[in-house]
PDB file of C-alpha atoms in Angstrom:
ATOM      1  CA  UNK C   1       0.000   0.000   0.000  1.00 52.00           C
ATOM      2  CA  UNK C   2       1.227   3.275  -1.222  1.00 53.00           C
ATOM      3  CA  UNK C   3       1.728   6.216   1.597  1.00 49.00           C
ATOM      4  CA  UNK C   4      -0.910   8.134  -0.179  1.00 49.00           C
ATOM      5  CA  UNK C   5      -3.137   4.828  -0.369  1.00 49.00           C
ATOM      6  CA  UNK C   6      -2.405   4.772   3.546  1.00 39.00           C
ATOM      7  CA  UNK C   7      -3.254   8.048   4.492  1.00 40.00           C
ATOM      8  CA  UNK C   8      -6.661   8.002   2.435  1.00 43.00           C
ATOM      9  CA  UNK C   9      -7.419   5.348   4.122  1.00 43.00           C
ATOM     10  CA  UNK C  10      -6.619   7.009   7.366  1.00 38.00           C
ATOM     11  CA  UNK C  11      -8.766  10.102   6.901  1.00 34.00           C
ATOM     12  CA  UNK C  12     -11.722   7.793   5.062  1.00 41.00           C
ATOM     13  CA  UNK C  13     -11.904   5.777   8.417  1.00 40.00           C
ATOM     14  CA  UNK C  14     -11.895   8.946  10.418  1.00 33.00           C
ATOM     15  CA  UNK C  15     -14.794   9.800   8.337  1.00 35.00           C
ATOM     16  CA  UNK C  16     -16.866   6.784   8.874  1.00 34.00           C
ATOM     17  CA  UNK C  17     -16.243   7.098  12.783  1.00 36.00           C
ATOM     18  CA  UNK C  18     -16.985  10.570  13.017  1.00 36.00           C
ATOM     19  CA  UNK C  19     -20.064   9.936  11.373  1.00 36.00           C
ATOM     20  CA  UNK C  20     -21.241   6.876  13.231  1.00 36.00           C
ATOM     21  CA  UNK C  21     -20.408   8.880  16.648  1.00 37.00           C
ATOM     22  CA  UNK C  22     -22.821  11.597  15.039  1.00 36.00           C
ATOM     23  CA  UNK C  23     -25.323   9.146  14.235  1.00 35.00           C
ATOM     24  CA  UNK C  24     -25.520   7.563  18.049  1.00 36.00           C
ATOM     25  CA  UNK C  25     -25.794  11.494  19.401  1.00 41.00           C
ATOM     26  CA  UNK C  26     -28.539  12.137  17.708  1.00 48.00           C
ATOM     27  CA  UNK C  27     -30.507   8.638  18.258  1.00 62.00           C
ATOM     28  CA  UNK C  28     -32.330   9.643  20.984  1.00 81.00           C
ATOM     29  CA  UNK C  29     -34.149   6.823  23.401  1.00 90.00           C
ATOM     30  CA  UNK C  30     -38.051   6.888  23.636  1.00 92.00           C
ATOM     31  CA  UNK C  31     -38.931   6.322  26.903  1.00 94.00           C
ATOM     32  CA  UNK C  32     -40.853   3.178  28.251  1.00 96.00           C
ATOM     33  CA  UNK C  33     -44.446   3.815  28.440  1.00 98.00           C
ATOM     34  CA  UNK C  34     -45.235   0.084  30.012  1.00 97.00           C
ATOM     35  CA  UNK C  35     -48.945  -0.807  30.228  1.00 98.00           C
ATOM     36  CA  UNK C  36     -49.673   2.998  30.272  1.00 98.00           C
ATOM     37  CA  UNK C  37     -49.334   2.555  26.397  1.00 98.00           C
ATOM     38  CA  UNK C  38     -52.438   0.829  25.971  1.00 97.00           C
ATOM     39  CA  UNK C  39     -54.714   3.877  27.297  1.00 98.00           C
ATOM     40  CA  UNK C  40     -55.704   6.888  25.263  1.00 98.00           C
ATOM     41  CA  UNK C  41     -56.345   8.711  28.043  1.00 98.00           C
ATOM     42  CA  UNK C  42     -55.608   8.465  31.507  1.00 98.00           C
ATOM     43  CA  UNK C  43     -56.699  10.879  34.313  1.00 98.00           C
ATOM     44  CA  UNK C  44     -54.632  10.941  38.023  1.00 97.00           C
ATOM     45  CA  UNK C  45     -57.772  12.206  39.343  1.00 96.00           C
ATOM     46  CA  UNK C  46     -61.031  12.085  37.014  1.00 97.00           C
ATOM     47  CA  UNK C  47     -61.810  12.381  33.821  1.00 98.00           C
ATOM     48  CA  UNK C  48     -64.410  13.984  32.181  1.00 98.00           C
ATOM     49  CA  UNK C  49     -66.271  14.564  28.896  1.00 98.00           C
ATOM     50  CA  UNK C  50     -68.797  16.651  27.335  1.00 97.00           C
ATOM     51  CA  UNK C  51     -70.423  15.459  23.730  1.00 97.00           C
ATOM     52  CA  UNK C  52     -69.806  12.555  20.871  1.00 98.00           C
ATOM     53  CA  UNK C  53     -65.847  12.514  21.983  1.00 98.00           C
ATOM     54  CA  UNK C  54     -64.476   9.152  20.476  1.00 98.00           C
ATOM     55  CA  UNK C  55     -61.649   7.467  22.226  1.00 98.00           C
ATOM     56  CA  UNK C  56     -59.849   4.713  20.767  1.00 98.00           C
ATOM     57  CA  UNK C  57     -57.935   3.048  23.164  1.00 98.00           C
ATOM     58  CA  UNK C  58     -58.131   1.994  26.975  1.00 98.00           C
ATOM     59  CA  UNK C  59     -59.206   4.767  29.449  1.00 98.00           C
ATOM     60  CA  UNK C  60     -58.440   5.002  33.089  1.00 97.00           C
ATOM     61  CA  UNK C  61     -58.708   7.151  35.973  1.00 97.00           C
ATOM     62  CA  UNK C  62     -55.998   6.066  38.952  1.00 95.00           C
ATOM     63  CA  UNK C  63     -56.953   5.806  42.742  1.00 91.00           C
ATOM     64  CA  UNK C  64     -57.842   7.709  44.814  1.00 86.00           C
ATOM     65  CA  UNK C  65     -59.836   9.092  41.796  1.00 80.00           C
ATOM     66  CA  UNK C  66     -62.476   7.291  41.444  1.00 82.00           C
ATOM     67  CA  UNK C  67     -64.880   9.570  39.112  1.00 91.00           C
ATOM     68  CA  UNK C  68     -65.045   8.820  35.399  1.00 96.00           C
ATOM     69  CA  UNK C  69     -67.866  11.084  33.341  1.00 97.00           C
ATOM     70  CA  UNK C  70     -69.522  11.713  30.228  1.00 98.00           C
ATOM     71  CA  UNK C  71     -68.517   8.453  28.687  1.00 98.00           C
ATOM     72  CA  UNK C  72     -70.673   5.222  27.613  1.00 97.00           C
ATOM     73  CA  UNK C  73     -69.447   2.491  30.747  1.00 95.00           C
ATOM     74  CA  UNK C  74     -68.187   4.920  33.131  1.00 96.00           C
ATOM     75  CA  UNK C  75     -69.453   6.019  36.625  1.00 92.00           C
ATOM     76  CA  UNK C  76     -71.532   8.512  35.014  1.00 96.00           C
ATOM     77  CA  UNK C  77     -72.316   7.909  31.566  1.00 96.00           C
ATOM     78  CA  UNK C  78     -72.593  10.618  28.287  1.00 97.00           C
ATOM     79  CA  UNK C  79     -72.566  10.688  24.605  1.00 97.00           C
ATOM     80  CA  UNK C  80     -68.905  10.100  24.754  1.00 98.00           C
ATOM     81  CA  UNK C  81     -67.325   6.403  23.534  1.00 98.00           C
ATOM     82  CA  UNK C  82     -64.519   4.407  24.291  1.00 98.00           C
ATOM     83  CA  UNK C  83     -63.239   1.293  21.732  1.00 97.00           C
ATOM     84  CA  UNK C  84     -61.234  -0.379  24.424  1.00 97.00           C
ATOM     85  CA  UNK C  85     -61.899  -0.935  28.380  1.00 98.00           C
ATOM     86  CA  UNK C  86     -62.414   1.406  30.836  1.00 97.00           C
ATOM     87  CA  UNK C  87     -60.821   0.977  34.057  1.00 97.00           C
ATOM     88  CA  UNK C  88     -61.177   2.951  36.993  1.00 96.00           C
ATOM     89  CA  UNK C  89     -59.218   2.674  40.446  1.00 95.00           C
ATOM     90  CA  UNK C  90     -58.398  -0.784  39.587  1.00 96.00           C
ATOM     91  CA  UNK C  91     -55.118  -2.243  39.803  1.00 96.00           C
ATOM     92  CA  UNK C  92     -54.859  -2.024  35.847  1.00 97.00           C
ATOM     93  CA  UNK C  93     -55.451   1.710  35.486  1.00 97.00           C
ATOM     94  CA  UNK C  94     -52.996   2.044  39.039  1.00 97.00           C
ATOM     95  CA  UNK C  95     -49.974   0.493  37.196  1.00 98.00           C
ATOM     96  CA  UNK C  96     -50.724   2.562  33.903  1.00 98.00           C
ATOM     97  CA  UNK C  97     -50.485   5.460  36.499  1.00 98.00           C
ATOM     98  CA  UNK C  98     -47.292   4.271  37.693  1.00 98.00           C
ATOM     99  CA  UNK C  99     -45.551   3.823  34.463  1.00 98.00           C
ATOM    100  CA  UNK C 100     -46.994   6.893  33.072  1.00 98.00           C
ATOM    101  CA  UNK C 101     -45.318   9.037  36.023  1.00 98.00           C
ATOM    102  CA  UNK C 102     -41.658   6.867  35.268  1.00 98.00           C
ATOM    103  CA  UNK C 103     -42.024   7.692  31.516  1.00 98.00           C
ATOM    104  CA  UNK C 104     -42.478  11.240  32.536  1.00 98.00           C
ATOM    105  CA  UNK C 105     -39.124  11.039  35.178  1.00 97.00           C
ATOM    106  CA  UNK C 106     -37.750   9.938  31.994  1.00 97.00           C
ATOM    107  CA  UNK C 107     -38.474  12.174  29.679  1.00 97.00           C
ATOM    108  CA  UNK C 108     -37.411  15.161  31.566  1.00 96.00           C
ATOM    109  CA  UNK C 109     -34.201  13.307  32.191  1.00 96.00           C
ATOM    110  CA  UNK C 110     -33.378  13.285  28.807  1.00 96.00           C
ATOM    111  CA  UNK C 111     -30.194  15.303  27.798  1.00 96.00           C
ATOM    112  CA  UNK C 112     -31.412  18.922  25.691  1.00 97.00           C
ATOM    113  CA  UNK C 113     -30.337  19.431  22.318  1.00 97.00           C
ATOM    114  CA  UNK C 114     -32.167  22.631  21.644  1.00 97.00           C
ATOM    115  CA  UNK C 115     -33.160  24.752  24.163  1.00 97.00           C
ATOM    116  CA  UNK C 116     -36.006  27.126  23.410  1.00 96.00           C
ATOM    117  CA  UNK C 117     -36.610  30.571  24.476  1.00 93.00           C
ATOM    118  CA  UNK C 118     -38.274  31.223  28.108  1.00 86.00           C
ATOM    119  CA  UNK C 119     -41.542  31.596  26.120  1.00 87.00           C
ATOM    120  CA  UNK C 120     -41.717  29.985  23.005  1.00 95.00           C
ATOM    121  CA  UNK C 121     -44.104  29.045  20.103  1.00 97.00           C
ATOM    122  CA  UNK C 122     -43.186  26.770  17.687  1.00 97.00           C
ATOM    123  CA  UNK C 123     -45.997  27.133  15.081  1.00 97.00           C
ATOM    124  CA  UNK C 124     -44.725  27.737  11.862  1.00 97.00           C
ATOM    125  CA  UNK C 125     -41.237  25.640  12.253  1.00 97.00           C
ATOM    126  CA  UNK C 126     -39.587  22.608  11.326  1.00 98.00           C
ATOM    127  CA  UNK C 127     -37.983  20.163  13.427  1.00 98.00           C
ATOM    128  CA  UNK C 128     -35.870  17.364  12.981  1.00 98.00           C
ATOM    129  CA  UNK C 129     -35.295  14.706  16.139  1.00 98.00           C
ATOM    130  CA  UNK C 130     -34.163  15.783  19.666  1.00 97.00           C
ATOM    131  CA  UNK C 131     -35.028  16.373  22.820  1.00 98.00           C
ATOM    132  CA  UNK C 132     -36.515  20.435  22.827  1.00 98.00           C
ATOM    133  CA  UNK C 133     -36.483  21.979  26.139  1.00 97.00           C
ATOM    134  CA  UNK C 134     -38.606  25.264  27.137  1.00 97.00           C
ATOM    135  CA  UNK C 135     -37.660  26.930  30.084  1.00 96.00           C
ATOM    136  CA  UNK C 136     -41.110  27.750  30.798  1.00 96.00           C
ATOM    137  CA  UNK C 137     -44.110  27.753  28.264  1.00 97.00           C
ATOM    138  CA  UNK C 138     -44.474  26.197  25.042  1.00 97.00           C
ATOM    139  CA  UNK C 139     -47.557  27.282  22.447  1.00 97.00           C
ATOM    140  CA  UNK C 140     -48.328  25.963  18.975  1.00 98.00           C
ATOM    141  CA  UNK C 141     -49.768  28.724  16.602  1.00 97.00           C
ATOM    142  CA  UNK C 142     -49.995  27.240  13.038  1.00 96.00           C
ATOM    143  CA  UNK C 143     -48.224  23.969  12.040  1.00 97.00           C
ATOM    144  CA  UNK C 144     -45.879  22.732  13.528  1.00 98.00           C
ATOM    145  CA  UNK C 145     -43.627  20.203  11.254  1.00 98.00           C
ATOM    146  CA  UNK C 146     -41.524  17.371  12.323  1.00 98.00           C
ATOM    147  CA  UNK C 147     -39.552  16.040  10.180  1.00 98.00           C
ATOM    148  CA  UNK C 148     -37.661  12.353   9.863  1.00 98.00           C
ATOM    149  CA  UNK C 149     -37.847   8.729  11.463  1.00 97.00           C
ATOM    150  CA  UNK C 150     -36.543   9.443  15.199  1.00 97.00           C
ATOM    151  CA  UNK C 151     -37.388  10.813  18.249  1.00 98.00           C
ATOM    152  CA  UNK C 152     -39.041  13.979  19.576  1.00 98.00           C
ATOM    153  CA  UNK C 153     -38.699  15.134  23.078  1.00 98.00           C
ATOM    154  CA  UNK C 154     -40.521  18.220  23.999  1.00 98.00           C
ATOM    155  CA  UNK C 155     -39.658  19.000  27.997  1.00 98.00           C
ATOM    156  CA  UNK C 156     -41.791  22.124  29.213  1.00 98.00           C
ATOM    157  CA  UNK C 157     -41.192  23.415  32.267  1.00 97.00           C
ATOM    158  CA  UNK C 158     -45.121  25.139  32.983  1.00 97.00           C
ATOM    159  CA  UNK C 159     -47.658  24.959  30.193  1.00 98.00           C
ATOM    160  CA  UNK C 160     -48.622  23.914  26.354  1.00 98.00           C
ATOM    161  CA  UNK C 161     -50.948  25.480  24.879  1.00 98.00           C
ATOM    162  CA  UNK C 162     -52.553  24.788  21.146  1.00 97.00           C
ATOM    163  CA  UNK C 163     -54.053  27.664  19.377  1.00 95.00           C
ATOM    164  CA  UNK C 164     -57.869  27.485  18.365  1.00 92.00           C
ATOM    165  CA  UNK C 165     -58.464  26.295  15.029  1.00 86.00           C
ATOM    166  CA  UNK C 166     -55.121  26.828  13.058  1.00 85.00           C
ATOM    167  CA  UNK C 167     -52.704  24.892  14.872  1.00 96.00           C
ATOM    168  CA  UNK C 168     -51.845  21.333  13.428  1.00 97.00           C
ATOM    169  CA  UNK C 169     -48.433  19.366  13.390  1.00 98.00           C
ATOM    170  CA  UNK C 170     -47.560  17.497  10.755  1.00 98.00           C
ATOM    171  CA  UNK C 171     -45.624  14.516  10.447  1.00 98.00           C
ATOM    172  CA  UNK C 172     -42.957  14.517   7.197  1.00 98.00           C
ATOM    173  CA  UNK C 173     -39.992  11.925   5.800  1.00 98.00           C
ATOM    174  CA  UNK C 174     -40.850   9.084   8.476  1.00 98.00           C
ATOM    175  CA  UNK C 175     -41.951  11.164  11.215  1.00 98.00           C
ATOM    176  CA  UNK C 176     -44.333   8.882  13.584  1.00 97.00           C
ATOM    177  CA  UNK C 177     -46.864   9.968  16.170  1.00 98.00           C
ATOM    178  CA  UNK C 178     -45.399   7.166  18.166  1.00 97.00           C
ATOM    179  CA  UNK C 179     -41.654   8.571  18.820  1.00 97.00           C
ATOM    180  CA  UNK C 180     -43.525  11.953  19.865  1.00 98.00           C
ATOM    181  CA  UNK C 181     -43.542  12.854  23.566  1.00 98.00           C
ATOM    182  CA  UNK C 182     -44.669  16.448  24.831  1.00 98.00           C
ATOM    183  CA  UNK C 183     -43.749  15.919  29.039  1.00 98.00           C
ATOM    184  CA  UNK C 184     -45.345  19.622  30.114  1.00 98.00           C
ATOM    185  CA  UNK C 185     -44.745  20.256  34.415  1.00 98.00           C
ATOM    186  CA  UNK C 186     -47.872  21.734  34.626  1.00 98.00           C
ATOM    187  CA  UNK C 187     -50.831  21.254  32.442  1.00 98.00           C
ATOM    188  CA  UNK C 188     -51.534  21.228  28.802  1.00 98.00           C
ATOM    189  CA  UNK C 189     -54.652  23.236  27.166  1.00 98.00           C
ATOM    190  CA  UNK C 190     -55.394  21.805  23.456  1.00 98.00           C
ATOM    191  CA  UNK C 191     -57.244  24.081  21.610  1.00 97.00           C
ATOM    192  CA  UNK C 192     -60.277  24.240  19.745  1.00 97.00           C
ATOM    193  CA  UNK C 193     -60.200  22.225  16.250  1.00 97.00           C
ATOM    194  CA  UNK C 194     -56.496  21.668  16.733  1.00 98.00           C
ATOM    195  CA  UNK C 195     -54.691  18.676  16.252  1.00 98.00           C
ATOM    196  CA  UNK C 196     -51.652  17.415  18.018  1.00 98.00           C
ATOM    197  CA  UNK C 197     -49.350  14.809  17.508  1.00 98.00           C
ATOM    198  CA  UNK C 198     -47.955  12.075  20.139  1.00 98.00           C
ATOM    199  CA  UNK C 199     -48.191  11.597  23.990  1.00 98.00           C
ATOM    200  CA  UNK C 200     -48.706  14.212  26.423  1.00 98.00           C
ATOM    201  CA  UNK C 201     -47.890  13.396  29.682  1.00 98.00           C
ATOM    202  CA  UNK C 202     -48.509  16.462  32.052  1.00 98.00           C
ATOM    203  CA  UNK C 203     -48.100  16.541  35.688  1.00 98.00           C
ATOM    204  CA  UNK C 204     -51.082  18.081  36.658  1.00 98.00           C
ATOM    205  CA  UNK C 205     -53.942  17.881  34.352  1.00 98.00           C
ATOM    206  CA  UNK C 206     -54.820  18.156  30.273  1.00 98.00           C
ATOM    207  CA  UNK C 207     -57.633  19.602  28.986  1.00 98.00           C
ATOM    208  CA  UNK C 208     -58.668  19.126  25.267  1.00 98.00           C
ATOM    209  CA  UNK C 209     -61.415  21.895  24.189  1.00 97.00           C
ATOM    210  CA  UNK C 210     -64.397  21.351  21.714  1.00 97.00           C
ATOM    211  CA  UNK C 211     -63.207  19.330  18.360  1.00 97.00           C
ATOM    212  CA  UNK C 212     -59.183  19.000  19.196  1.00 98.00           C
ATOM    213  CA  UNK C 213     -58.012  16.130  17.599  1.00 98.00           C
ATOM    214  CA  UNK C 214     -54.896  13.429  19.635  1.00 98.00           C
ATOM    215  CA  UNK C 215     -53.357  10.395  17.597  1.00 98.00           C
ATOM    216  CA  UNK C 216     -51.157   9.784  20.836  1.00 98.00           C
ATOM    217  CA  UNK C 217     -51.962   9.717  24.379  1.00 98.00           C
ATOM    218  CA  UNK C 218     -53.434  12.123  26.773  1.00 98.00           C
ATOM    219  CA  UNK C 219     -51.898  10.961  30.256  1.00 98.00           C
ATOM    220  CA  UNK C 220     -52.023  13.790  33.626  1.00 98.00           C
ATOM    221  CA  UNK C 221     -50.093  12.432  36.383  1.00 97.00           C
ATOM    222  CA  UNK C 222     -51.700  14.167  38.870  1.00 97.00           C
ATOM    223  CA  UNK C 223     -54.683  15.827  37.545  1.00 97.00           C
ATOM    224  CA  UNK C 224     -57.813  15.623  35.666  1.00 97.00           C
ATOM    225  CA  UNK C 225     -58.236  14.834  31.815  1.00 98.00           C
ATOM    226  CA  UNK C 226     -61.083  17.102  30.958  1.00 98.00           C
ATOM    227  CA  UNK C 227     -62.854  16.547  27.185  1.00 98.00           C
ATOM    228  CA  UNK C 228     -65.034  17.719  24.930  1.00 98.00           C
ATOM    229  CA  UNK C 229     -66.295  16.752  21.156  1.00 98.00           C
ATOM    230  CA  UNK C 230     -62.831  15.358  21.255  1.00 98.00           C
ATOM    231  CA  UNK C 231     -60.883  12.165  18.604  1.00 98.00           C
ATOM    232  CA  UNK C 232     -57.935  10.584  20.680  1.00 98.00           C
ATOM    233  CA  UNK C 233     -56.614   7.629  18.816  1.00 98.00           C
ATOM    234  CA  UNK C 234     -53.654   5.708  21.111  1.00 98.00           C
ATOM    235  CA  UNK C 235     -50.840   4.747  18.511  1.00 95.00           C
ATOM    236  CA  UNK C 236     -47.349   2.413  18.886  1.00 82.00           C
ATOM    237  CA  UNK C 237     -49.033  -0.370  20.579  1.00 54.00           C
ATOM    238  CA  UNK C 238     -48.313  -2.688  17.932  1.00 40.00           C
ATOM    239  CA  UNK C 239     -51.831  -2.460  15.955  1.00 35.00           C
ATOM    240  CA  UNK C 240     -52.685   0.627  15.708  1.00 34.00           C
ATOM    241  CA  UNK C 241     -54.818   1.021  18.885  1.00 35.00           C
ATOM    242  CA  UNK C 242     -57.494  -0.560  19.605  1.00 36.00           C
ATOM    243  CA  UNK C 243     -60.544  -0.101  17.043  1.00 35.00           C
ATOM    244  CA  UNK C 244     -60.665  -1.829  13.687  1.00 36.00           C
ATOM    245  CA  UNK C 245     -60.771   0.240  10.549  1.00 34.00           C
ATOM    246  CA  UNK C 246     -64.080   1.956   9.456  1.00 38.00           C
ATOM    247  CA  UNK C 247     -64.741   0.350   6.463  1.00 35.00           C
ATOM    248  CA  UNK C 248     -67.860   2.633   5.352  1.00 36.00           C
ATOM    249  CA  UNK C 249     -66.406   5.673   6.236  1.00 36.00           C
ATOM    250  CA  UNK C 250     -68.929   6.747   8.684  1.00 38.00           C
ATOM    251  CA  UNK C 251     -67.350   7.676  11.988  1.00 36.00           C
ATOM    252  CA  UNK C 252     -68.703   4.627  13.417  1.00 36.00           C
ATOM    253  CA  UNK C 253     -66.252   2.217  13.316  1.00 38.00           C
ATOM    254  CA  UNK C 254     -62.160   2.220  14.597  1.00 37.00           C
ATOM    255  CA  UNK C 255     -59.398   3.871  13.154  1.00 37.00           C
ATOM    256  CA  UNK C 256     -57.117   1.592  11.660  1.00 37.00           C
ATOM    257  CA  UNK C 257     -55.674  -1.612  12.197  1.00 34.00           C
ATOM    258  CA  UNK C 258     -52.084  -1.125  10.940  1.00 38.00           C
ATOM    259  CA  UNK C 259     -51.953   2.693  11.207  1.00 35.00           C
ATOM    260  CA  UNK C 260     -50.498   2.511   7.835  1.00 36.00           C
ATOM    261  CA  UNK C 261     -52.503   5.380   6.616  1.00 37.00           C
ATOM    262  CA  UNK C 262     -52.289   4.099   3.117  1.00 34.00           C
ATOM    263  CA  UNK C 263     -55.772   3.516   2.332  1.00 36.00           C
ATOM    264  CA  UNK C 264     -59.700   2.568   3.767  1.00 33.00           C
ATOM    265  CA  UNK C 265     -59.507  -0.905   3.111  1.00 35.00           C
ATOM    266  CA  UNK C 266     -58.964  -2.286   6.647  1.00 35.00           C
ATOM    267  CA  UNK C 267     -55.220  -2.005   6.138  1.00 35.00           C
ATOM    268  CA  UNK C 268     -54.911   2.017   6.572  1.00 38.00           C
ATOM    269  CA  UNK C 269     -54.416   4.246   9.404  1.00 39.00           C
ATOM    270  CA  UNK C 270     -56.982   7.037  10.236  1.00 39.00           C
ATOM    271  CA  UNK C 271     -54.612  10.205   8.254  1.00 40.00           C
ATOM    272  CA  UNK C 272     -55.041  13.472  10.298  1.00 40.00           C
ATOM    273  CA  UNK C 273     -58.679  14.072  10.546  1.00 42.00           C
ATOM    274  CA  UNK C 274     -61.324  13.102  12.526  1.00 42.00           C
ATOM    275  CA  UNK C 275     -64.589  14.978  10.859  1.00 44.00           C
ATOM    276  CA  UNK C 276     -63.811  17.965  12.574  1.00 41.00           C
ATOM    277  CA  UNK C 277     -66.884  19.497  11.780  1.00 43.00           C
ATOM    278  CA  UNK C 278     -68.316  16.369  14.066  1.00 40.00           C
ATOM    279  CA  UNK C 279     -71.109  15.566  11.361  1.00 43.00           C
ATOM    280  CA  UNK C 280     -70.380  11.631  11.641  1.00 41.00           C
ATOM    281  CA  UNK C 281     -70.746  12.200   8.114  1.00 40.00           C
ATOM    282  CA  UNK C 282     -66.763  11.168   6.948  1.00 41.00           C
ATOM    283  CA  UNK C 283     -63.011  12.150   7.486  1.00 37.00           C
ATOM    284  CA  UNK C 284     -62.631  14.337   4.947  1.00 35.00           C
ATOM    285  CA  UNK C 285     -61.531  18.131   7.040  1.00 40.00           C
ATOM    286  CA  UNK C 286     -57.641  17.349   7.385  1.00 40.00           C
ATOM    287  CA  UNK C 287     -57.074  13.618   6.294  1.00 40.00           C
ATOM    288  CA  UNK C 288     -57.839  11.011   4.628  1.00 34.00           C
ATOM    289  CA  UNK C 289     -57.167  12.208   1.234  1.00 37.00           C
ATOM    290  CA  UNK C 290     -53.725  11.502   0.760  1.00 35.00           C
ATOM    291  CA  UNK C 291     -52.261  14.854   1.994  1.00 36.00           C
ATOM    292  CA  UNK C 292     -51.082  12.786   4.907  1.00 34.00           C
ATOM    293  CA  UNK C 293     -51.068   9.515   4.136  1.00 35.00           C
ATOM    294  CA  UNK C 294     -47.987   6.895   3.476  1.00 34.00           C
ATOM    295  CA  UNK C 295     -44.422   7.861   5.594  1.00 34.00           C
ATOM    296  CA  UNK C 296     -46.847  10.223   8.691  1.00 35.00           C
ATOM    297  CA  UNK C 297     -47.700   6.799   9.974  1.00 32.00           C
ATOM    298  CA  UNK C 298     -45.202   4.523   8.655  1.00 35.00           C
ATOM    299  CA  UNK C 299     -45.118   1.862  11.538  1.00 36.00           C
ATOM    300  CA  UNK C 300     -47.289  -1.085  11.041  1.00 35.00           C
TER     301      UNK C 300
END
């Protein structure tokens, strides 16, 4: 081997490290949700619903709260519906309660790549993997974009807060409502018609206002969940929650069995939208028509 030959070697192998020591910083570890991740929501202290809010997915309430409202099967019932089993102060919905709070000592463990300013809304931007910090309050005017496969971290130290109507993330280049994580100290206030991506897990309490739409998780340590006219579809168990797909298209049925989002032949996801408008009549106001379909929800 010529000296030249050696030395291009040399600097083509320092290459290849650096670049694999690049690629390990920025994989960043999702944390363990446990049996928390079958539940769609989960309330530390109640949770409660006002009209036709669709929840696909377990929902709990943890002891000592004992109060579940506004739902078909809870202690009070309501227009509200739930696709998988409700559990309240049972041992079941006490362990998801458990896990849920070590996810969130996890998540605001994680190491911060970015850190945001004291006050900060991230409507309008695009962002790749990594674990986002916010001093204090984060807000979400206009859409948000997240884009590639990996994992997003969002540690706020107070409150989130969605914008009414115009506020939306969007999922880009392998971007997956499973690897999204919002851990907020305080409590999280999704506004009206929004629609968020991922799990929320707040310490005190979440409350989603009339048509906000969740493919994630909606889990307050210590609070209430409180809910109205609201979608909230639990992804990354492995099937795509808990419903099966809607075949006819008529708000009825599940949301997917593969969470694909390819199609409505029982093999697609749900897209973005959940008939905002709440007229049971299709999903046509932000999904569903290929605008997000295919690499949003690429895990099957």
């Amino acid at each position: 081997m010529t000296r030249n030959n050696i030395k291009n070697y040399f600097v083509m192998s320092v290459l290849i490290l650096s670049a694999s020591g690049m690629i390990q910083n920025n994989a960043f570890a999702a944390p363990t949700l446990g049996t928390a991740s079958n539940f769609a929501v989960l309330g530390g202290t109640t949770v409660t619903n006002t009209g036709n809010t669709v929840v696909t997915g377990d929902l709990g309430v943890s002891s000592p709260g004992v109060a579940c409202t506004g739902f078909v099967g809870c202690t009070t019932t309501g227009l509200g519906t739930v696709t998988g089993t409700i559990h309240v102060g049972d041992p079941i919905a006490n362990q998801a309660h458990a896990d849920a709070a070590t996810a969130y000592g996890s998540l605001i463990g994680a190491t911060c790549t970015t850190i945001e300013p004291a006050v900060a809304d991230i409507g309008g931007q695009t962002l790749t993997p990594g674990v986002y910090c916010f001093p204090s309050s984060a807000a979400i005017t206009g859409t948000l974009t997240l884009d590639g496969s990996g994992v997003y971290i969002f540690k706020i130290g107070s409150t989130l807060v969605t914008t009414a109507e115009n506020s939306n993330v969007v999922l880009i280049n392998g971007a997956t409502a499973d690897n999204i994580f919002w851990a907020v100290g305080s409590s999280a206030t999704l506004g009206t018609n929004s629609v968020l991506e991922g799990t929320v897990i707040a310490y005190t309490s979440i409350t989603a206002t009339a048509g906000a739409t969740v493919d994630g998780r909606l889990l307050a340590i210590n609070g209430a969940v409180t809910m109205d006219t609201n979608n909230v579809t639990v992804v990354g168990t492995g099937d795509g929650g808990n419903g099966n797909h809607d075949d006819d298209e008529d708000c009825t049925g599940g949301h997917g069995h593969d969470h694909d989002g390819k199609d409505h032949d029982g093999k697609g996801g749900h897209g973005k939208g959940h008939d905002k408008d709440h007229d049971n009549k299709g999903h046509k106001d932000k999904g569903h028509d290929g605008k997000y379909s295919g690499k949003q929800y690429g895990k099957n």
